[in-house]
XYZ file of N, CA and C in Angstrom:
690
model
N 155.774 164.593 188.032
C 156.360 162.983 189.000
C 157.260 162.438 187.722
N 158.134 161.805 187.392
C 158.998 160.721 186.991
C 158.500 159.510 187.035
N 158.105 158.973 185.737
C 157.653 157.427 185.624
C 159.128 156.602 186.259
N 159.296 155.995 187.145
C 159.980 155.270 187.643
C 161.105 154.075 186.501
N 161.720 153.901 186.654
C 162.304 152.562 185.732
C 161.133 150.966 185.972
N 160.209 150.806 186.956
C 159.628 149.383 187.328
C 158.590 149.843 186.212
N 157.734 151.052 186.220
C 156.743 151.118 185.655
C 156.796 151.077 183.949
N 157.861 151.621 183.565
C 158.917 151.417 182.492
C 159.104 150.186 181.751
N 159.596 149.550 182.552
C 159.957 148.058 182.193
C 158.297 147.540 182.265
N 157.183 147.784 182.869
C 156.296 146.777 182.943
C 155.393 147.442 181.391
N 155.457 148.566 181.257
C 154.927 149.314 179.814
C 155.626 148.513 178.970
N 156.868 147.953 178.675
C 157.402 147.988 177.620
C 157.062 146.263 177.308
N 157.075 145.376 178.548
C 156.622 144.175 178.718
C 155.421 144.421 177.804
N 154.157 145.062 178.191
C 152.662 145.192 178.139
C 152.742 145.194 176.186
N 153.315 146.350 176.296
C 153.296 146.432 174.539
C 153.969 145.690 173.741
N 154.896 144.596 174.319
C 155.326 143.035 173.527
C 154.820 142.485 173.669
N 154.224 142.403 174.593
C 152.694 141.254 174.670
C 151.504 141.777 173.708
N 151.061 143.228 173.971
C 149.785 142.811 173.143
C 150.201 142.934 171.033
N 151.803 143.284 170.927
C 151.833 143.229 169.689
C 152.059 141.646 169.052
N 152.448 140.878 170.208
C 152.195 139.575 169.892
C 151.017 138.901 170.079
N 150.569 139.222 170.543
C 149.464 138.993 170.745
C 148.112 138.796 169.837
N 148.559 140.323 169.192
C 147.851 140.986 167.506
C 148.355 140.169 166.189
N 149.723 139.990 166.522
C 150.230 139.064 165.023
C 149.626 137.574 165.458
N 149.388 137.106 166.525
C 149.392 135.694 166.437
C 147.902 135.913 166.379
N 146.636 136.797 166.437
C 145.367 136.678 165.781
C 145.280 136.629 164.756
N 146.499 137.526 163.887
C 146.412 137.525 162.579
C 146.860 136.135 161.779
N 147.616 135.766 162.536
C 148.011 134.649 161.754
C 147.312 133.777 161.954
N 146.637 133.311 163.114
C 145.351 132.321 163.169
C 143.896 132.402 162.525
N 143.819 133.426 162.090
C 142.623 134.224 161.468
C 143.022 134.254 159.746
N 144.464 134.069 159.742
C 145.152 134.202 157.936
C 144.592 132.449 157.653
N 145.100 131.515 158.914
C 145.043 130.654 158.546
C 144.010 129.571 158.508
N 143.272 130.334 159.329
C 141.749 130.245 159.827
C 140.792 130.208 158.416
N 141.798 131.228 157.575
C 140.986 131.870 156.288
C 141.636 130.699 154.850
N 142.875 130.513 154.912
C 143.208 129.668 153.857
C 142.753 128.323 154.286
N 142.641 127.819 155.095
C 142.169 126.679 155.860
C 140.608 125.872 155.375
N 139.864 127.283 155.313
C 138.260 127.496 155.029
C 138.340 127.636 153.250
N 139.257 128.366 152.559
C 139.460 128.308 151.074
C 139.720 126.726 150.732
N 140.914 126.298 151.240
C 141.381 124.638 150.974
C 140.267 123.589 151.023
N 139.387 123.991 152.042
C 138.537 122.508 151.887
C 137.186 122.726 151.561
N 136.864 124.354 150.582
C 136.113 124.752 150.124
C 136.239 124.565 148.547
N 137.662 124.705 147.985
C 138.199 124.477 147.026
C 138.100 123.121 146.490
N 138.505 122.420 147.595
C 138.668 120.744 147.656
C 136.921 120.212 147.615
N 136.035 120.826 148.011
C 134.585 120.677 148.044
C 134.476 120.242 146.287
N 134.634 121.804 145.846
C 134.204 122.481 145.037
C 134.574 121.063 143.619
N 136.179 121.078 144.004
C 136.324 119.931 143.111
C 136.037 118.569 143.318
N 135.624 118.150 143.943
C 135.041 116.720 144.363
C 133.409 116.607 143.477
N 132.980 118.151 143.328
C 131.722 118.164 143.273
C 131.838 118.162 141.452
N 132.666 118.827 140.740
C 133.530 118.698 139.207
C 133.843 117.718 138.914
N 134.453 116.638 140.184
C 134.898 115.715 139.207
C 133.209 114.875 139.391
N 132.856 114.662 140.141
C 131.483 113.569 140.438
C 130.629 114.589 139.216
N 130.558 115.199 138.698
C 129.549 115.947 137.747
C 130.504 115.464 136.673
N 131.680 115.350 135.874
C 132.290 115.042 134.933
C 131.948 113.427 134.919
N 132.023 113.066 136.003
C 132.300 111.460 135.856
C 130.764 110.879 135.276
N 129.537 111.274 136.046
C 128.647 111.370 135.813
C 127.697 111.815 134.516
N 128.789 112.644 133.669
C 128.397 113.164 132.144
C 129.084 112.107 130.730
N 130.209 111.526 131.673
C 130.693 110.408 131.146
C 130.089 109.548 130.586
N 129.576 108.811 132.297
C 128.610 107.559 132.386
C 127.547 107.668 131.176
N 126.984 109.612 131.523
C 125.355 109.476 130.467
C 125.778 109.292 129.135
N 127.359 109.642 128.819
C 127.365 109.918 127.009
C 127.362 108.270 126.653
N 128.253 107.246 127.532
C 128.383 105.748 127.443
C 126.936 105.317 127.615
N 126.346 105.377 128.478
C 124.684 105.003 128.458
C 123.821 105.205 127.392
N 124.001 106.776 126.538
C 123.787 107.212 125.789
C 123.817 106.687 124.381
N 125.177 105.804 123.824
C 125.292 105.160 123.019
C 125.035 104.203 123.193
N 124.892 103.484 124.222
C 124.327 101.930 124.194
C 123.559 101.828 124.290
N 122.181 103.289 124.657
C 120.857 103.193 123.955
C 120.640 103.612 122.278
N 121.075 104.109 121.909
C 121.145 104.142 120.613
C 121.352 102.821 120.023
N 122.473 102.375 120.510
C 122.848 100.808 119.444
C 121.752 100.083 119.725
N 121.217 100.194 121.036
C 119.471 99.001 121.294
C 118.345 99.560 120.310
N 118.711 100.846 120.476
C 117.725 101.710 119.850
C 117.347 100.831 117.858
N 118.829 101.077 117.421
C 118.849 100.742 116.185
C 119.140 98.990 115.990
N 119.099 98.335 116.776
C 118.937 96.759 116.760
C 117.531 96.607 116.736
N 116.489 97.564 117.888
C 115.301 97.182 117.577
C 114.646 97.402 116.463
N 114.921 98.610 115.700
C 114.545 99.583 114.402
C 114.709 97.989 113.623
N 115.899 97.817 113.254
C 116.589 96.775 112.463
C 115.720 95.459 112.522
N 115.204 94.903 114.125
C 114.343 94.011 114.240
C 112.694 94.220 113.299
N 112.826 95.422 114.110
C 111.186 95.868 113.511
C 111.101 96.178 111.881
N 111.893 96.476 111.245
C 111.935 96.351 109.969
C 111.813 95.185 109.563
N 112.804 93.930 109.742
C 112.494 92.669 109.276
C 111.388 91.786 109.062
N 110.864 92.332 111.031
C 109.502 91.466 111.078
C 108.457 92.488 110.169
N 108.729 93.646 109.798
C 107.320 94.243 108.986
C 107.746 93.917 107.889
N 108.762 93.481 107.106
C 109.104 92.961 105.649
C 108.735 91.644 105.487
N 108.520 90.563 106.503
C 108.260 89.513 107.195
C 106.876 89.250 106.636
N 106.046 90.125 107.261
C 105.090 90.118 107.581
C 104.261 90.668 106.409
N 104.652 91.964 105.425
C 104.445 91.764 104.510
C 104.407 91.110 102.756
N 105.520 90.018 103.461
C 105.571 89.021 102.129
C 105.151 88.448 102.759
N 104.791 87.879 103.833
C 103.766 86.479 104.168
C 102.332 87.066 103.907
N 101.728 88.746 104.261
C 100.325 89.114 103.737
C 100.262 88.694 101.715
N 101.471 89.118 101.730
C 101.401 88.706 99.450
C 101.013 87.397 99.608
N 101.451 86.916 100.115
C 101.385 85.161 99.724
C 100.116 84.982 100.348
N 99.384 84.888 101.153
C 98.181 84.787 101.721
C 97.106 85.430 100.313
N 97.472 86.879 100.273
C 96.942 87.268 99.362
C 97.000 86.673 97.516
N 98.323 86.014 97.681
C 98.552 85.447 96.664
C 97.959 84.285 96.237
N 97.914 83.524 97.480
C 97.032 82.300 97.631
C 95.274 82.623 97.649
N 95.161 83.324 97.726
C 93.659 83.836 97.579
C 93.564 83.996 96.694
N 93.711 84.277 95.403
C 93.717 85.252 94.109
C 93.502 83.815 93.294
N 95.010 82.637 93.981
C 94.796 81.740 93.190
C 93.780 80.810 93.409
N 93.425 80.662 94.551
C 91.968 79.956 95.045
C 90.955 80.268 94.168
N 90.587 81.647 94.220
C 89.629 82.188 93.429
C 89.765 81.557 91.857
N 90.835 81.760 91.116
C 91.404 81.835 90.042
C 91.040 80.118 89.477
N 91.708 79.223 90.170
C 91.747 77.853 90.216
C 90.054 77.229 90.571
N 89.332 78.072 91.357
C 88.114 77.437 91.549
C 87.729 76.617 92.432
N 88.290 76.900 93.064
C 88.634 76.070 94.853
C 88.198 76.728 95.966
N 87.153 77.812 96.060
C 86.849 78.473 97.251
C 85.351 79.103 96.161
N 84.074 79.047 96.988
C 83.450 80.218 96.959
C 83.804 82.076 96.313
N 83.169 82.166 95.752
C 83.747 83.527 95.588
C 82.147 84.743 95.061
N 82.450 85.964 95.554
C 81.299 86.453 95.544
C 81.908 87.794 95.414
N 81.085 88.455 94.681
C 81.338 90.372 93.766
C 80.824 90.830 92.981
N 81.163 92.046 92.824
C 80.599 92.344 91.454
C 81.506 91.804 89.746
N 80.878 91.970 89.232
C 81.668 91.776 87.840
C 80.922 91.782 86.548
N 80.972 90.975 85.629
C 80.488 91.524 84.275
C 79.991 89.750 83.817
N 78.890 90.215 82.960
C 77.619 88.994 82.499
C 77.946 89.210 80.761
N 78.153 87.973 79.997
C 78.295 88.544 78.969
C 77.664 86.913 78.157
N 76.368 87.247 77.665
C 75.529 86.314 76.805
C 75.843 86.307 75.278
N 76.422 85.305 74.669
C 76.538 84.780 73.191
C 75.037 84.134 72.429
N 74.871 84.232 71.611
C 72.899 83.567 70.829
C 73.792 83.324 69.670
N 73.297 82.142 69.137
C 73.108 82.097 67.373
C 72.814 82.790 66.935
N 73.348 83.328 66.006
C 72.589 84.417 64.950
C 70.836 83.691 64.658
N 69.988 84.884 64.952
C 68.993 84.673 64.336
C 68.380 85.167 63.148
N 69.594 85.282 62.355
C 68.878 85.352 60.767
C 70.439 84.859 60.263
N 69.764 83.486 59.315
C 71.013 83.483 58.212
C 70.708 83.799 56.751
N 71.660 84.233 55.788
C 71.181 84.871 55.273
C 70.973 83.612 53.369
N 69.999 83.757 53.367
C 69.955 82.358 52.061
C 71.299 82.261 51.550
N 71.400 80.600 51.485
C 72.530 79.887 50.911
C 73.250 79.868 51.957
N 73.418 80.339 52.786
C 74.633 80.410 53.808
C 74.572 79.188 54.513
N 76.066 78.151 54.856
C 75.956 77.606 56.104
C 75.584 78.161 57.530
N 74.775 77.253 57.611
C 74.171 78.137 59.179
C 75.154 77.615 60.641
N 75.770 76.540 60.058
C 76.947 76.386 61.124
C 78.060 77.431 61.622
N 77.514 78.102 59.697
C 78.650 79.957 60.226
C 78.061 80.690 60.965
N 76.830 80.597 61.735
C 76.207 81.784 62.230
C 75.877 81.080 64.096
N 76.500 80.278 64.375
C 76.465 79.466 65.508
C 77.477 80.031 66.771
N 77.109 79.885 67.804
C 78.380 79.810 68.838
C 79.061 78.576 68.967
N 80.496 78.838 68.727
C 81.788 77.952 68.583
C 82.360 78.458 70.277
N 83.018 77.094 70.456
C 83.742 77.302 71.511
C 84.788 78.304 71.694
N 85.477 78.630 70.138
C 86.569 79.222 69.969
C 86.023 81.009 70.596
N 84.727 81.194 70.401
C 83.650 82.658 70.754
C 83.664 82.439 72.348
N 83.760 81.118 72.719
C 83.730 81.300 74.071
C 84.937 81.496 74.597
N 86.110 80.601 74.340
C 87.036 80.996 75.483
C 87.751 82.801 74.679
N 87.281 83.517 73.425
C 88.284 84.513 73.608
C 87.264 85.151 74.623
N 85.997 85.210 74.801
C 85.487 85.993 75.974
C 86.434 85.722 77.550
N 86.132 84.201 77.789
C 86.982 84.034 78.975
C 88.369 84.659 78.681
N 89.163 84.137 77.938
C 90.682 85.295 78.161
C 90.742 86.093 78.210
N 89.644 87.199 77.287
C 89.926 88.951 77.477
C 89.091 89.180 78.640
N 88.640 88.191 79.342
C 88.084 88.477 81.430
C 89.297 88.278 81.810
N 90.283 86.967 81.298
C 91.025 86.920 82.809
C 92.376 87.987 82.314
N 92.566 88.286 81.211
C 93.489 89.352 80.969
C 93.497 90.416 81.847
N 92.046 90.484 81.282
C 91.546 92.058 82.189
C 91.516 92.005 83.814
N 92.211 90.746 84.605
C 91.767 90.604 85.941
C 90.293 89.729 86.905
N 89.868 88.635 85.772
C 88.977 88.401 86.266
C 89.478 87.529 87.260
N 88.914 87.060 88.542
C 89.182 86.433 89.460
C 88.578 84.805 89.681
N 87.434 84.738 88.595
C 86.767 83.668 88.745
C 85.997 83.876 87.532
N 85.754 82.777 86.832
C 84.431 82.513 85.745
C 84.342 81.654 85.466
N 82.649 81.686 84.770
C 81.970 80.570 84.928
C 80.732 80.620 83.537
N 80.935 79.401 83.119
C 79.587 79.262 81.636
C 78.521 79.205 82.020
N 77.605 79.242 81.744
C 76.196 78.966 82.128
C 76.110 78.250 83.237
N 76.754 79.127 84.201
C 76.868 78.569 85.679
C 77.613 77.776 86.508
N 78.612 77.160 84.976
C 79.754 76.002 85.824
C 80.517 76.542 86.038
N 81.217 77.247 87.245
C 82.746 77.455 87.580
C 83.424 76.813 86.384
N 84.943 77.387 86.074
C 85.425 76.888 85.163
C 87.153 76.905 85.948
N 87.753 76.113 85.877
C 89.246 76.014 86.408
C 90.490 76.614 85.171
N 91.617 76.518 85.922
C 92.576 76.652 85.179
C 92.808 75.856 83.702
N 92.471 74.265 84.384
C 92.352 72.595 83.708
C 90.942 72.987 82.755
N 90.228 73.329 82.977
C 88.724 73.203 81.817
C 89.109 72.852 80.905
N 88.579 72.367 80.006
C 88.229 72.012 78.713
C 87.354 72.545 78.105
N 86.857 73.376 77.000
C 85.610 73.400 76.023
C 85.775 72.981 74.936
N 84.781 72.402 74.135
C 84.568 71.741 73.190
C 83.395 71.869 72.151
N 83.069 71.811 71.243
C 82.043 71.745 70.592
C 81.962 70.370 70.428
N 80.138 69.857 70.545
C 79.802 68.359 69.863
C 78.597 68.699 68.978
N 78.756 69.438 68.102
C 77.499 69.287 67.406
C 76.748 70.705 67.488
N 75.234 70.465 68.127
C 74.677 72.136 67.916
C 75.035 72.671 69.300
N 75.942 71.561 70.067
C 76.238 72.504 71.642
C 77.550 72.301 71.759
N 77.713 73.276 73.099
C 79.710 72.878 73.815
C 79.437 72.361 74.817
N 80.414 71.499 75.123
C 80.669 70.792 76.232
C 81.608 71.350 77.380
N 81.628 71.903 78.077
C 82.262 72.405 79.662
C 83.024 71.215 80.594
N 84.292 70.928 80.288
C 84.221 70.129 81.357
C 83.590 68.720 81.064
N 82.850 68.229 80.052
C 81.910 66.837 79.975
C 80.891 67.017 80.221
N 79.973 68.381 80.475
C 78.890 68.929 80.703
C 78.273 69.843 79.914
N 77.589 69.370 78.687
C 76.990 69.654 77.086
C 75.684 70.917 77.575
N 75.954 71.803 77.012
C 75.209 72.753 77.258
C 74.970 73.387 75.799
N 73.010 73.946 75.151
C 73.256 74.811 74.295
C 73.210 76.099 74.279
N 73.045 76.563 73.404
C 72.700 78.160 73.569
C 71.567 78.320 74.053
N 71.580 79.624 74.277
C 72.733 80.728 74.395
C 73.865 80.579 75.694
N 74.652 80.973 75.576
C 75.577 80.665 76.505
C 76.091 81.851 77.601
N 76.003 81.767 78.721
C 76.441 83.285 79.590
C 77.097 82.947 80.315
N 78.210 83.896 79.876
C 79.631 83.674 81.029
C 79.622 84.636 81.414
N 80.003 84.071 83.011
C 80.234 85.985 84.012
C 81.705 85.685 84.350
N 81.959 86.627 85.152
C 83.299 86.940 85.624
C 82.841 87.676 86.859
N 83.808 87.558 87.778
C 83.888 88.369 88.869
C 85.166 89.050 88.680
N 85.105 90.719 88.917
C 86.520 91.066 88.786
C 85.846 92.739 89.057
N 86.669 93.360 87.799
C 86.466 94.737 88.037
C 85.811 95.057 86.938
N 84.411 95.390 87.040
C 83.288 95.451 85.929
C 83.445 96.332 84.998
N 84.373 97.508 85.375
C 84.413 98.648 84.853
C 85.541 97.935 83.320
N 86.533 97.646 83.988
C 88.128 97.398 83.417
C 87.269 96.236 82.148
N 86.915 94.742 82.638
C 86.369 93.959 81.765
C 85.532 94.352 80.810
N 84.501 95.277 81.010
C 83.536 96.049 80.123
C 84.182 96.728 78.654
N 85.617 97.626 79.292
C 85.928 98.296 78.404
C 86.861 97.430 77.495
N 87.100 96.352 78.353
C 88.427 95.554 77.475
C 87.642 94.687 76.468
N 86.455 94.039 76.919
C 85.926 93.209 75.668
C 84.994 94.256 74.756
N 84.909 95.354 75.122
C 84.230 95.945 74.114
C 85.529 96.821 72.962
N 86.847 96.401 73.676
C 87.400 96.678 72.429
C 87.879 96.334 71.108
N 87.619 94.916 71.101
C 87.982 93.905 70.449
C 86.761 92.871 70.298
N 87.044 92.350 70.930
C 86.413 91.029 70.548
C 84.965 91.296 71.090
N 84.202 91.753 71.595
C 82.556 91.878 71.016
C 82.674 92.098 69.651
N 83.259 93.247 69.128
C 82.878 93.351 67.418
C 83.600 92.322 66.403
N 84.585 91.449 66.936
C 84.877 89.965 66.299
C 83.657 89.024 66.151
N 83.030 89.069 67.430
C 82.023 88.230 67.647
C 80.864 88.519 66.444
N 80.355 89.220 66.503
C 79.585 90.600 65.903
C 79.512 90.069 64.638
N 81.147 89.870 64.262
C 81.631 90.157 62.670
C 81.329 88.962 62.215
N 81.355 88.031 63.158
C 80.932 86.192 62.924
C 79.541 86.022 62.883
N 78.766 87.036 63.541
C 77.401 86.427 63.737
C 76.911 86.480 64.647
N 77.446 86.649 65.614
C 76.756 86.317 66.931
C 76.585 87.264 67.436
N 75.329 87.097 68.536
C 74.638 88.175 68.845
C 75.402 88.333 70.484
N 75.651 89.200 70.330
C 76.235 89.565 71.995
C 75.978 90.364 73.009
N 75.798 89.913 74.034
C 74.847 90.914 74.810
C 75.765 91.230 76.268
N 76.044 92.648 76.794
C 77.242 92.383 77.872
C 76.357 93.495 78.879
N 76.698 93.063 80.239
C 75.588 93.606 80.909
C 76.647 93.490 82.161
N 76.962 94.597 83.338
C 77.820 94.272 84.236
C 76.493 93.827 85.721
N 77.329 93.769 86.659
C 76.839 93.324 87.802
C 77.678 93.545 89.132
N 76.413 93.669 90.280
C 76.999 94.885 91.148
C 77.293 93.572 92.208
N 76.557 91.983 92.096
C 77.071 90.970 93.267
C 76.682 89.605 91.764
N 77.205 88.790 91.726
C 78.153 87.689 91.452
C 78.401 86.464 92.442
N 77.989 85.583 92.384
C 77.688 84.522 93.632
C 78.265 82.915 92.827
N 79.622 82.729 92.636
C 79.837 81.142 92.218
C 80.361 80.290 93.055
N 79.862 78.899 93.042
C 80.371 77.979 93.749
C 81.560 77.528 93.527
N 82.037 76.308 94.343
C 83.679 76.249 93.959
C 83.539 75.300 93.018
N 84.603 75.158 92.139
C 85.054 74.295 91.180
C 84.713 73.041 91.258
N 84.048 71.604 90.414
C 83.724 70.732 90.829
C 84.195 69.802 89.392
N 85.312 68.938 89.742
C 85.560 67.983 88.457
C 84.115 67.209 88.031
N 84.450 66.708 86.919
C 83.692 65.428 86.903
C 83.526 64.102 87.928
N 84.622 63.835 88.168
C 84.518 63.069 89.209
C 84.146 63.194 91.016
N 84.311 64.837 91.308
C 83.661 65.924 92.363
C 83.008 65.952 92.315
């Protein structure tokens, strides 16, 4: 049986319709895929841009943080330097107070006792065998040069303005008279002072006929210096 023209026509119509439907589906699918790709690209591009902005902001903040840290470090160094200077000034003031005798002092030190010679050769002048002011001064000077923080003669604290003179057989210290023997004490590094005195001062005193005894002390206490008026 031959197909009629009517069936052929409908077949052609169905074929064309199927083709258009298939083509339309492919186009729609392609456009959807393209749209999805574009949307994903825009999203990723937005994320990349956000990350770049964040990184730029972080770099800027990091630079500002370093500047602040540098400023803080400079201020800390300045404060440390000021504290060091203040500490040094306080320590210097303490030392000066000790030297001038304005404060009570305790500490290790050394004790030097000077006595008149127990033997005076016949025909010699006895005055040449007794302790004079220059003998006491030589000991005090050596003590101070060796770093003594405080010095006393026969228990009397002396200051930078003290005066020592001979008055006959006695020695006057700031107006107070003392007979021999004379005990000169100093607070400071006892080892250094002992070595310094033994270098030449002690031998010079012995050559002058003075009897010398040197002893180190673990603890010496000296009251503040008081002038004759105070």
